[in-house]
XYZ file of C-alpha atoms in Angstrom:
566
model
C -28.980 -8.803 -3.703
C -28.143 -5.967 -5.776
C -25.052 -4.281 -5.745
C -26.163 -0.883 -6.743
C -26.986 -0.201 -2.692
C -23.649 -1.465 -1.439
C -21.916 0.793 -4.023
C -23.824 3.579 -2.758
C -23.943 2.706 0.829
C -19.488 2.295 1.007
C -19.219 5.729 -1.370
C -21.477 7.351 1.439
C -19.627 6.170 4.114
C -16.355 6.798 2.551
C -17.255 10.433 1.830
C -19.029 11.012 5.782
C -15.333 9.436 6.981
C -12.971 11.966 4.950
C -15.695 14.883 5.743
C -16.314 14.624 9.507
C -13.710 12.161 10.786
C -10.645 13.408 9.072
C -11.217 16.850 10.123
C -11.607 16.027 13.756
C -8.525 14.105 13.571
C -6.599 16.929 11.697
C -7.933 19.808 14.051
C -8.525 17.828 17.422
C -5.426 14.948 17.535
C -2.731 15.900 15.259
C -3.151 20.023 15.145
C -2.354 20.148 11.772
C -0.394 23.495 11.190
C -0.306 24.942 7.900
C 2.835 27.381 9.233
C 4.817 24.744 10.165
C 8.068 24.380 8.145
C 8.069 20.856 6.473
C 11.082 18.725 5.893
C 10.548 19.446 2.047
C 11.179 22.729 2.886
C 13.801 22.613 5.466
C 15.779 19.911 3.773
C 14.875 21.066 -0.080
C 17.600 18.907 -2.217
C 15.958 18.414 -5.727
C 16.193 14.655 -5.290
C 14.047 12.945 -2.503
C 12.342 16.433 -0.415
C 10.870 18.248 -2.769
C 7.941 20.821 -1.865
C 4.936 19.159 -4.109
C 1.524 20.000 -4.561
C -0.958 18.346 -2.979
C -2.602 16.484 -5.502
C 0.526 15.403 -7.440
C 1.364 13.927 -4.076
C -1.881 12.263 -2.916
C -1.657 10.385 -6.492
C 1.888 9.254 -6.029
C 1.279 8.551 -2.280
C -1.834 6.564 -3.624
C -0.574 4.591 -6.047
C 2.661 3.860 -4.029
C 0.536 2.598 -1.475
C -2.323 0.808 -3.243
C -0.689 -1.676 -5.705
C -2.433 -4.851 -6.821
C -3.236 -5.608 -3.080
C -6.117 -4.003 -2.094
C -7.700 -5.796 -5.335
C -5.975 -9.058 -4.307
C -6.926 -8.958 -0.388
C -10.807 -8.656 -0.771
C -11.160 -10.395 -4.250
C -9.640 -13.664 -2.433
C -11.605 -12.754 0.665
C -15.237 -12.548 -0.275
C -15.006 -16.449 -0.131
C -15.946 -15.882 3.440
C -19.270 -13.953 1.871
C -19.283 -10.161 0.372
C -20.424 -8.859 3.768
C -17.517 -9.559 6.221
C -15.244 -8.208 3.294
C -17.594 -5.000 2.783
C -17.431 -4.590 6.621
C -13.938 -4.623 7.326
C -12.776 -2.616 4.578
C -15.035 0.523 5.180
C -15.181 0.730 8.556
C -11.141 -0.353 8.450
C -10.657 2.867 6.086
C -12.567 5.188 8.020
C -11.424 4.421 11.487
C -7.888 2.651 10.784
C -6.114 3.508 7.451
C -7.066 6.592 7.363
C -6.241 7.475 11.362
C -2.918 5.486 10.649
C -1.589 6.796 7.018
C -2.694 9.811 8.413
C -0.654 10.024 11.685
C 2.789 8.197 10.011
C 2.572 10.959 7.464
C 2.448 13.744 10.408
C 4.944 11.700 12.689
C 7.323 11.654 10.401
C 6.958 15.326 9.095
C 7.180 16.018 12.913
C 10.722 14.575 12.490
C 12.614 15.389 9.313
C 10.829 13.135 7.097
C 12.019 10.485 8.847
C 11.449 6.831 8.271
C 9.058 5.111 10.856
C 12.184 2.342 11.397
C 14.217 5.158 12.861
C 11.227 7.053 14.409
C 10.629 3.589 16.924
C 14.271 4.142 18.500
C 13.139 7.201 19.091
C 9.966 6.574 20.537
C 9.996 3.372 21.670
C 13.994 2.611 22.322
C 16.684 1.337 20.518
C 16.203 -2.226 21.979
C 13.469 -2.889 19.576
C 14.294 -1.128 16.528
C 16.641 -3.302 15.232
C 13.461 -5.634 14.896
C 11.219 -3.286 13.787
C 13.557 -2.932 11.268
C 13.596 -7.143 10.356
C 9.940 -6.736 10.241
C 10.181 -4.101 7.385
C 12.902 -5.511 5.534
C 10.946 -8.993 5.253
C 8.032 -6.767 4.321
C 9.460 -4.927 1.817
C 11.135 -8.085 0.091
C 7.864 -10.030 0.183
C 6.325 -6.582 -1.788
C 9.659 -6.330 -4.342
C 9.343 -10.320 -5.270
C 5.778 -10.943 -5.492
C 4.385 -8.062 -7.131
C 7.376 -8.722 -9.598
C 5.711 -11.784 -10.327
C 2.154 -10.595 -10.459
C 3.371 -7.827 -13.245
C 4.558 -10.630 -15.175
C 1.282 -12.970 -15.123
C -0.707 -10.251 -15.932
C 1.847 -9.092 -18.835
C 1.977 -12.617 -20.325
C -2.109 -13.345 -19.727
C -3.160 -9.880 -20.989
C -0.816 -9.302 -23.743
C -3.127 -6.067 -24.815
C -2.005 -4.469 -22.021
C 2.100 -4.272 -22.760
C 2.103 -1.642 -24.812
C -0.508 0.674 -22.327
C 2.119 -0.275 -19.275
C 5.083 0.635 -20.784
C 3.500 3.489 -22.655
C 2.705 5.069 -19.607
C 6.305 5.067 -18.343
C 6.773 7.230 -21.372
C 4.105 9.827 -20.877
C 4.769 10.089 -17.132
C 8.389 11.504 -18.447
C 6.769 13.892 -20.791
C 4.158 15.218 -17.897
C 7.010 15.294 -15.537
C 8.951 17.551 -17.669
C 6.234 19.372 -18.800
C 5.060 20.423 -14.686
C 8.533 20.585 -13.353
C 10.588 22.360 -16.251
C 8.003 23.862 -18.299
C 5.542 24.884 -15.910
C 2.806 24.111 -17.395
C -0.724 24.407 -16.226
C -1.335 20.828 -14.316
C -4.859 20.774 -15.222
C -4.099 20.883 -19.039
C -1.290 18.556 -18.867
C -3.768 15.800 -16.699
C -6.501 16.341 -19.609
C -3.663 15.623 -22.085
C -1.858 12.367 -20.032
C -4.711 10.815 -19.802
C -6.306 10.902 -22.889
C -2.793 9.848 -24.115
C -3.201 7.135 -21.400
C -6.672 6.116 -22.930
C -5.349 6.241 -26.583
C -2.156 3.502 -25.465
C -4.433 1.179 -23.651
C -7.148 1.373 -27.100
C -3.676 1.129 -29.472
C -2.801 -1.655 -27.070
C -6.217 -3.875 -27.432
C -5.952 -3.373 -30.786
C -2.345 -4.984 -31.319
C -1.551 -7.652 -28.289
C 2.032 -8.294 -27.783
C 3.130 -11.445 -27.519
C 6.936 -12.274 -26.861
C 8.416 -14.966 -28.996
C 10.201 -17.779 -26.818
C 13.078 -17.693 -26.058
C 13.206 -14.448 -26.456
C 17.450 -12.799 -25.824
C 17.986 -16.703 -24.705
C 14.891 -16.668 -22.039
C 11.738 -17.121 -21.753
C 8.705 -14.576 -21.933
C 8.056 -15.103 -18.191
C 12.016 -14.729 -17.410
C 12.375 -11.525 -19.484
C 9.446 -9.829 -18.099
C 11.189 -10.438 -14.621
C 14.242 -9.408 -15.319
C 12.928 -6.063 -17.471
C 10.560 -5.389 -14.173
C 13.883 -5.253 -12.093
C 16.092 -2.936 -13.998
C 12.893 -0.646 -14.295
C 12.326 -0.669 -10.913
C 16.199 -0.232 -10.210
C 16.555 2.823 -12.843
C 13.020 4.681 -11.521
C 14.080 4.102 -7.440
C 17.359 6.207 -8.366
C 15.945 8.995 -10.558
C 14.934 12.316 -9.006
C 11.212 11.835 -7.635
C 9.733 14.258 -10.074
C 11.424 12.826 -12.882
C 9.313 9.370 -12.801
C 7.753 8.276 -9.874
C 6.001 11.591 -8.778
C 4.385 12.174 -12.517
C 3.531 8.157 -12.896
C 2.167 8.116 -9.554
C -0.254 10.924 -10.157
C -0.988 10.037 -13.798
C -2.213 6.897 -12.613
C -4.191 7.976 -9.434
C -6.206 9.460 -11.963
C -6.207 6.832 -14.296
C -7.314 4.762 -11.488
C -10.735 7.143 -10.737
C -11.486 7.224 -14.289
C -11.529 3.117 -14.504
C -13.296 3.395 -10.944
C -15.856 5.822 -12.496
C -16.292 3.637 -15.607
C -16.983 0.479 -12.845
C -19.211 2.359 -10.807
C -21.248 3.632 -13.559
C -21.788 0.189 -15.083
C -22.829 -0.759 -11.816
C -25.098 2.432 -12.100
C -26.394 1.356 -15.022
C -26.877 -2.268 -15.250
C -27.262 -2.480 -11.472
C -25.842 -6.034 -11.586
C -26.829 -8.639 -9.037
C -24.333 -10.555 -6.593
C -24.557 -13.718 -6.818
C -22.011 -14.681 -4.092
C -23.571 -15.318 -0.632
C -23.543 -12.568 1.993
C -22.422 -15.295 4.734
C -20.836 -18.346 2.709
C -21.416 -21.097 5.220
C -20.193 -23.617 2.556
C -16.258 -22.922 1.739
C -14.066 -25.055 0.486
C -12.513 -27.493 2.408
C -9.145 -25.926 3.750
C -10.684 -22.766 4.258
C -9.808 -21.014 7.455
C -11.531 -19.422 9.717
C -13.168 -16.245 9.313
C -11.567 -14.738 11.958
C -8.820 -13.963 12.417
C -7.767 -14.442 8.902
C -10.175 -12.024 7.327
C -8.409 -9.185 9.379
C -5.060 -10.168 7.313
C -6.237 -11.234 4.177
C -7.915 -8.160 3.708
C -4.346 -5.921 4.385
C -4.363 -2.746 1.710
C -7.809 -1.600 1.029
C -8.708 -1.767 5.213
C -5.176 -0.930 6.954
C -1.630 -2.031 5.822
C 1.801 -1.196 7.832
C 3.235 -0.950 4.281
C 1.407 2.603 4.064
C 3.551 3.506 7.192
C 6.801 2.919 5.232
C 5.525 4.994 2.588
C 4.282 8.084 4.737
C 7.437 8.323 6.459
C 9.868 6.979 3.524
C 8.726 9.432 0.579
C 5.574 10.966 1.107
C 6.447 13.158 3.748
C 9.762 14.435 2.395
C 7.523 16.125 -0.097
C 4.556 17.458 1.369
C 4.312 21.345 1.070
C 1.722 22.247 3.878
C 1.145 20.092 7.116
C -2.029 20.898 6.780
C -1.845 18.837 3.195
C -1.416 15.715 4.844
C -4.579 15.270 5.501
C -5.592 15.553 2.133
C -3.012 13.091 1.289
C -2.733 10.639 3.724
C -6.739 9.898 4.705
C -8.207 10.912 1.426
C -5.417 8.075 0.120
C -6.508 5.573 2.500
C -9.806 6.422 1.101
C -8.875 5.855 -2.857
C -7.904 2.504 -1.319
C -10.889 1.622 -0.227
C -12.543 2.482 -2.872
C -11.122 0.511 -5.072
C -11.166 -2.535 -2.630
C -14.893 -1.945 -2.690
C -14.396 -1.856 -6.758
C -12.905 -5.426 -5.985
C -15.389 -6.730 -3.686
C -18.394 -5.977 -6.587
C -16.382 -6.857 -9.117
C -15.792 -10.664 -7.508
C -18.894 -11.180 -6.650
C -21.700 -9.232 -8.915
C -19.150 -9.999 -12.169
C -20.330 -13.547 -12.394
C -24.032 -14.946 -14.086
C -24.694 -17.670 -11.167
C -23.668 -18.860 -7.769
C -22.347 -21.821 -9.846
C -19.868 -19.404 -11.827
C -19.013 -18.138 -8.768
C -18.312 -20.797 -7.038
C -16.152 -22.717 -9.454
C -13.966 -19.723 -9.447
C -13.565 -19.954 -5.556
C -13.202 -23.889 -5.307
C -10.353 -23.190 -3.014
C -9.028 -20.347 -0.207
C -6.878 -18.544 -1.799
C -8.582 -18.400 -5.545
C -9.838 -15.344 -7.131
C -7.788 -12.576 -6.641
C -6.702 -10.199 -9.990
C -7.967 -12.849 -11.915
C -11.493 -12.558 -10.563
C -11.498 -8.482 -10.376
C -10.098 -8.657 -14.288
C -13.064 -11.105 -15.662
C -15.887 -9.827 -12.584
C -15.351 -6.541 -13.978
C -14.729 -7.040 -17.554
C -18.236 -8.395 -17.194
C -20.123 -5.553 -15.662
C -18.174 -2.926 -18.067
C -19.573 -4.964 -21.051
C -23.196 -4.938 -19.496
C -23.104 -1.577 -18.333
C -21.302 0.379 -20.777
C -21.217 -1.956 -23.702
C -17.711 -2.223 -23.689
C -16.495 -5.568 -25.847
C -15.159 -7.615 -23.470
C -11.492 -7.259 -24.691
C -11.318 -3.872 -24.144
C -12.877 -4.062 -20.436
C -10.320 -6.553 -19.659
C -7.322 -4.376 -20.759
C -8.834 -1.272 -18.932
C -8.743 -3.172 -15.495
C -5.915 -5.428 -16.437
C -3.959 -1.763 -17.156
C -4.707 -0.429 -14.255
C -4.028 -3.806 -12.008
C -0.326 -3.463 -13.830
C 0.129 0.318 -13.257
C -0.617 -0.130 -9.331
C 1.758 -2.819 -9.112
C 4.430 -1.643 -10.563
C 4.303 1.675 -8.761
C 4.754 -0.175 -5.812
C 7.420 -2.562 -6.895
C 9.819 0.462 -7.622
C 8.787 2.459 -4.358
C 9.276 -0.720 -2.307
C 12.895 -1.479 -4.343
C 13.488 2.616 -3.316
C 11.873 2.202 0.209
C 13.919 -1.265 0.268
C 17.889 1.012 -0.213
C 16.383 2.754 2.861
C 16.127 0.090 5.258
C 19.608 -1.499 3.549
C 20.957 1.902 4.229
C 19.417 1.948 7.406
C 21.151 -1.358 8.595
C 24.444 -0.392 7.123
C 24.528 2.632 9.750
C 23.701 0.141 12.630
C 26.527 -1.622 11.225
C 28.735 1.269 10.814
C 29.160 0.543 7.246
C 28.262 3.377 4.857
C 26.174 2.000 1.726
C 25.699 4.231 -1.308
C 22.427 4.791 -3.224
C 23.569 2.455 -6.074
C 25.418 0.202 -3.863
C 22.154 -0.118 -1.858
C 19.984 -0.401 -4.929
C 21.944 -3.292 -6.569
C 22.182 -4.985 -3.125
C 18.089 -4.565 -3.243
C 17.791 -5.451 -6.371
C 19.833 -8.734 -5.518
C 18.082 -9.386 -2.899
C 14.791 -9.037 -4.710
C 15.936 -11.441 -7.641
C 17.715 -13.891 -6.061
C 14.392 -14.786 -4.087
C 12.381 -14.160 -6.960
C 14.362 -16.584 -9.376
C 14.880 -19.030 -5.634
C 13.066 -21.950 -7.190
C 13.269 -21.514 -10.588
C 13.312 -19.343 -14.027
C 9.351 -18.460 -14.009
C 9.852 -16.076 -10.907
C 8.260 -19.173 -8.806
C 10.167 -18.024 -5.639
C 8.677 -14.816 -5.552
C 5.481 -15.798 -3.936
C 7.748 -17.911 -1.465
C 7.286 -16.224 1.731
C 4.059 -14.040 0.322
C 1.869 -16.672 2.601
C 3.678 -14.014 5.827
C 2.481 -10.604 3.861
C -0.657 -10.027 5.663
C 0.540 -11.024 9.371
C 3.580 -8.988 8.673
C 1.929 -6.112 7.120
C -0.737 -6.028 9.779
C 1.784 -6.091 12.865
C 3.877 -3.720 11.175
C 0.736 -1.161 11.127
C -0.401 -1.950 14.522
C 3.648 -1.009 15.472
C 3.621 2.120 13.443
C 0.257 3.243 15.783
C 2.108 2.507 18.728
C 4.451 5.564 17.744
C 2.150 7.403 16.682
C 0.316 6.772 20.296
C 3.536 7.433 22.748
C 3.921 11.025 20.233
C 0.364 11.774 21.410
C 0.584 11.064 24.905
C 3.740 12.402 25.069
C 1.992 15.617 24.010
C -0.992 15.370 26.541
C -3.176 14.867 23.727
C -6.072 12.196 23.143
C -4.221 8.794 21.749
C -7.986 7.190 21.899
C -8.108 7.271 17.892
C -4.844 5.560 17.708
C -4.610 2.706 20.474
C -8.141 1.419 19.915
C -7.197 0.423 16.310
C -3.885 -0.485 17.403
C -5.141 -2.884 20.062
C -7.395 -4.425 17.640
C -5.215 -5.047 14.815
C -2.388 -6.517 16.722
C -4.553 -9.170 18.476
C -5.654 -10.145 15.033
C -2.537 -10.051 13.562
C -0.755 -11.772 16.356
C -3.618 -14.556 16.578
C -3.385 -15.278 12.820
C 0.690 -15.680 12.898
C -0.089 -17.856 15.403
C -2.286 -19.976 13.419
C 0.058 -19.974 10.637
C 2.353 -20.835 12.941
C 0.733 -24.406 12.926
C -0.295 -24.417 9.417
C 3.431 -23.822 8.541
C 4.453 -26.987 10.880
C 1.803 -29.160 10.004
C 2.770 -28.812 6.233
C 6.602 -29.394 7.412
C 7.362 -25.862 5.769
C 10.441 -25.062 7.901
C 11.589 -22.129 5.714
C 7.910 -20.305 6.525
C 7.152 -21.497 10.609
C 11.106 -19.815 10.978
C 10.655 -16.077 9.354
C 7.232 -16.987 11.277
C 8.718 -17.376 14.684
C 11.513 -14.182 14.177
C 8.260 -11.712 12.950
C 5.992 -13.271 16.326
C 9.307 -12.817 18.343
C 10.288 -9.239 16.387
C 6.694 -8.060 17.585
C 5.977 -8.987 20.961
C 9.401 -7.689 21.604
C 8.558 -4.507 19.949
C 5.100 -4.325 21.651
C 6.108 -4.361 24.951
C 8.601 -1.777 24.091
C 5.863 0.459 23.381
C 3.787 -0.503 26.439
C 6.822 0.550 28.099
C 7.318 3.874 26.290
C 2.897 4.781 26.296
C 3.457 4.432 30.375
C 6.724 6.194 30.894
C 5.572 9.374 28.408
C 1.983 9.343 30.379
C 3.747 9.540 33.927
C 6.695 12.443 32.489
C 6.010 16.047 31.990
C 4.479 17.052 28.780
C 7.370 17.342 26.160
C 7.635 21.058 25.083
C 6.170 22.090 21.399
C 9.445 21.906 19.151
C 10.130 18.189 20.910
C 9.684 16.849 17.939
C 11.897 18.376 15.470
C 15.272 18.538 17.227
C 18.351 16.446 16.030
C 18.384 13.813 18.420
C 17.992 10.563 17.242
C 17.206 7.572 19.577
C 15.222 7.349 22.564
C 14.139 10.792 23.796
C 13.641 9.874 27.193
């Protein structure tokens, strides 16, 4: 098969989902209202709420939120076949990211700007949130470690693209000055950050950097680790418009000009996919199709992670409610779209079924890897790119997702460690929590050994984890609906669907993890299975009591009172 028509068949459906279904859920379910005062407002402090507009903060919500995974997840899952992996992540955009990014983003507005770990005591009860707030702590570590290590492969195996990842840190300071303290027009200062983004990543092919070894008594792979962590450490702390808000949008655009450059090679040399649509012939060790596709594929369909971001930065800086749906669905969108980059890329990036499959000889293969080469490959056939070049474009903009992330989850991570130190009565700091975050993050990281080998430890849990995690966020976002006497249909029937998935495939794991005698696994295992039933029936608990209660009255939601409301 082509690919051209699945290219244009996901843009069309992306577009018809942010056109017709986003509006009914902004106008019919949430009432988005454009006078409503928003925490940015209310709480204005310079630092962390900070009116923004709304396209500076879709691209640093995006990129937060993307990452590397929503090119990992479906460039490891087409080995079930491109169409289960097409399926799931645009009808999971349209009907489940998008309703859920969507409705943390206006819960937590609803609420101070609240995180969605202190929004479930509210909503759901104390009882549980102590484990919601396991769940997102394990969550957020497996996101700090791993993409730490990711960052670091890529850094080492593309060395063309050091000096266009680190660049960008730089111009991101010079367009966040420029907006914030120069106010400067934002269109002039995109036209010039990105064609200073363009001219690193073309400086960058031409002169690869390669670190000598050892290199300040470690090696390349160690340094890169340890460089990723003090980065991540210094850009958590800084004022949000200083760094992350700036890189965040830079690369969101970045990340639609690479898209653009994919698509239109695909336009162009309307490359063939060579993978089957229904591979009846995976590896051995493969597992089933269901229920693992549902967490494989986490970002780029629906990911709890988005939750934390909604309700840990994003909404602390949106300027309109109405905004948030420009933000939140239209960012589950960019997702997709460049999980359906990743899905043509894997499998229309390779000359034969042969190629293909000795790239997927195992579950699990593929991944950046694939994306990288698959769509180095179509950029040289469509555009004429050389190959080298291709490669750093999508290897740059693999590294510049990732390492967003990495520093909003270390920032998102001081949160929860704040978080817990109130439970505890303990006051923690923002650099107290940081360098406990960042020690956290490390000492897992470095676990089993100087490479950064124990980063990907626990990263087997991410998608179970990160799929119960979204299915609890919904459940909030359900009881606020009902609660309000308004139509939680668009919320529970995604919620009902992911969790059974989610659940069913910890469950499986669960047995993987024991068969394999992985103790360390089948226990955080058994506490995130335990944390979410727990936490589900909770919120069974909380959708009947709000649906048999009078309706809450209109300002409900933004009083001062913290913990269950009811």
């Amino acid at each position: 098969m082509n690919a051209l028509p699945l290219l244009l068949i996901g843009l069309a459906m992306f577009a018809g989902g942010y056109v017709l279904y986003s509006r009914f859920l902004g106008n019919r379910v949430y009432k988005l209202d454009a006078s409503f005062r928003t925490p940015a407002h209310e709480l204005q402090d310079g630092v962390d709420y900070v009116p923004t507009n709304k396209f500076v903060l879709w691209g640093h919500h995006f990129t937060s939120v993307a990452g590397a995974a929503p090119i990992v997840g479906p460039a490891v899952a087409v080995i079930w076949g491109w169409l289960p992996a097409f399926l799931w992540v645009t009808l999971g955009t349209i009907f489940f990211a998008g309703m859920h990014d969507l409705g943390a983003l206006w819960a937590s507005a609803r609420n101070k700007g609240r995180s969605i770990g202190t929004l479930s005591g509210r909503y759901i009860g104390g009882r549980g949130a102590n484990l919601f707030l396991v769940v997102i702590f394990l969550l957020l570590l497996m996101v700090v470690a791993a993409f730490a290590v990711v960052i670091k492969n890529l850094l080492i195996s593309t060395p063309s693209a050091v000096i266009p990842a680190w660049g960008a840190v730089a111009v991101a300071l010079l367009i966040g000055q420029a907006v914030y303290r120069y106010k400067m027009s934002l269109g002039l200062v995109t036209v010039v950050g990105v064609a200073a983004l363009y001219g690193l990543i073309l400086l960058g092919d031409a002169v690869p950097v390669e670190l000598p070894d050892p290199i300040l008594g470690m090696s390349p792979a160690t340094f890169w680790i340890v460089a990723l962590f003090v980065y991540a450490g210094i850009a958590s702390l800084l004022p949000v418009w200083v760094l992350l808000q700036p890189r965040d949008y830079i690369n969101g655009v970045q990340l639609f000009v690479g898209l653009g450059i994919l698509f239109v090679s695909v336009l162009l040399s309307a490359p063939t996919i060579v993978a089957p649509a229904f591979n009846d012939a995976v590896p051995a060790g493969t597992p089933d199709l269901v229920p693992l596709l549902f967490v494989t594929v986490a970002c780029g369909a629906i990911s709890g992670f988005h939750g934390m971001v909604s309700s840990g930065t994003s909404s602390k800086q949106l300027d309109k409610e109405t905004d948030a749906r420009f933000v939140g669905y239209f960012g589950a969108v960019g997702e997709g779209l460049l999980a359906l980059g990743a899905i043509i890329a894997a499998t229309a990036g390779y000359r034969t079924l042969a190629d293909w499959e000795a790239v997927y000889s195992a579950f699990g293969e593929g991944g950046v890897a694939a994306f990288v080469a698959g769509g180095g490959a179509i950029l040289n056939s469509g555009l004429g790119l050389p190959v080298s070049l291709s490669s750093t474009v999508l290897a740059t903009m693999a590294i510049l997702f990732a390492a967003t992330t990495m520093d909003t989850g270390v920032r998102l991570l001081r949160f929860v460690v704040q978080e817990a130190g109130e439970v505890a009565k303990v006051r923690i700091g923002n650099v107290a929590g940081t360098l406990i975050t960042l020690a956290v993050g490390a000492g897992l990281t470095f676990s089993q050994g100087a490479g950064g080998e124990g980063g990907l430890r626990i990263w087997p849990l991410f998608g179970t984890s990160n799929q119960l995690l979204a299915s609890l966020t919904l459940s909030i976002v359900a009881v606020m609906l009902i609660r309000k006497r308004r139509n939680p249909a668009p919320a529970l029937i995604p919620l009902a669907i992911v969790f059974v998935m989610a659940f069913w495939a910890a469950v499986v794991q669960l047995g993987d993890f024991y068969d394999a005698r992985d103790w360390l696994l089948l226990s955080i295992d058994l506490v995130i299975i335990v944390a979410a039933l727990w936490v589900a029936f909770e919120a069974v608990v909380a959708m009947r009591r709000a649906s048999q209660e009078p309706p809450e009255a209109l300002d409900a939601d933004v009083t001062e009172k913290v913990g269950p409301a009811r």
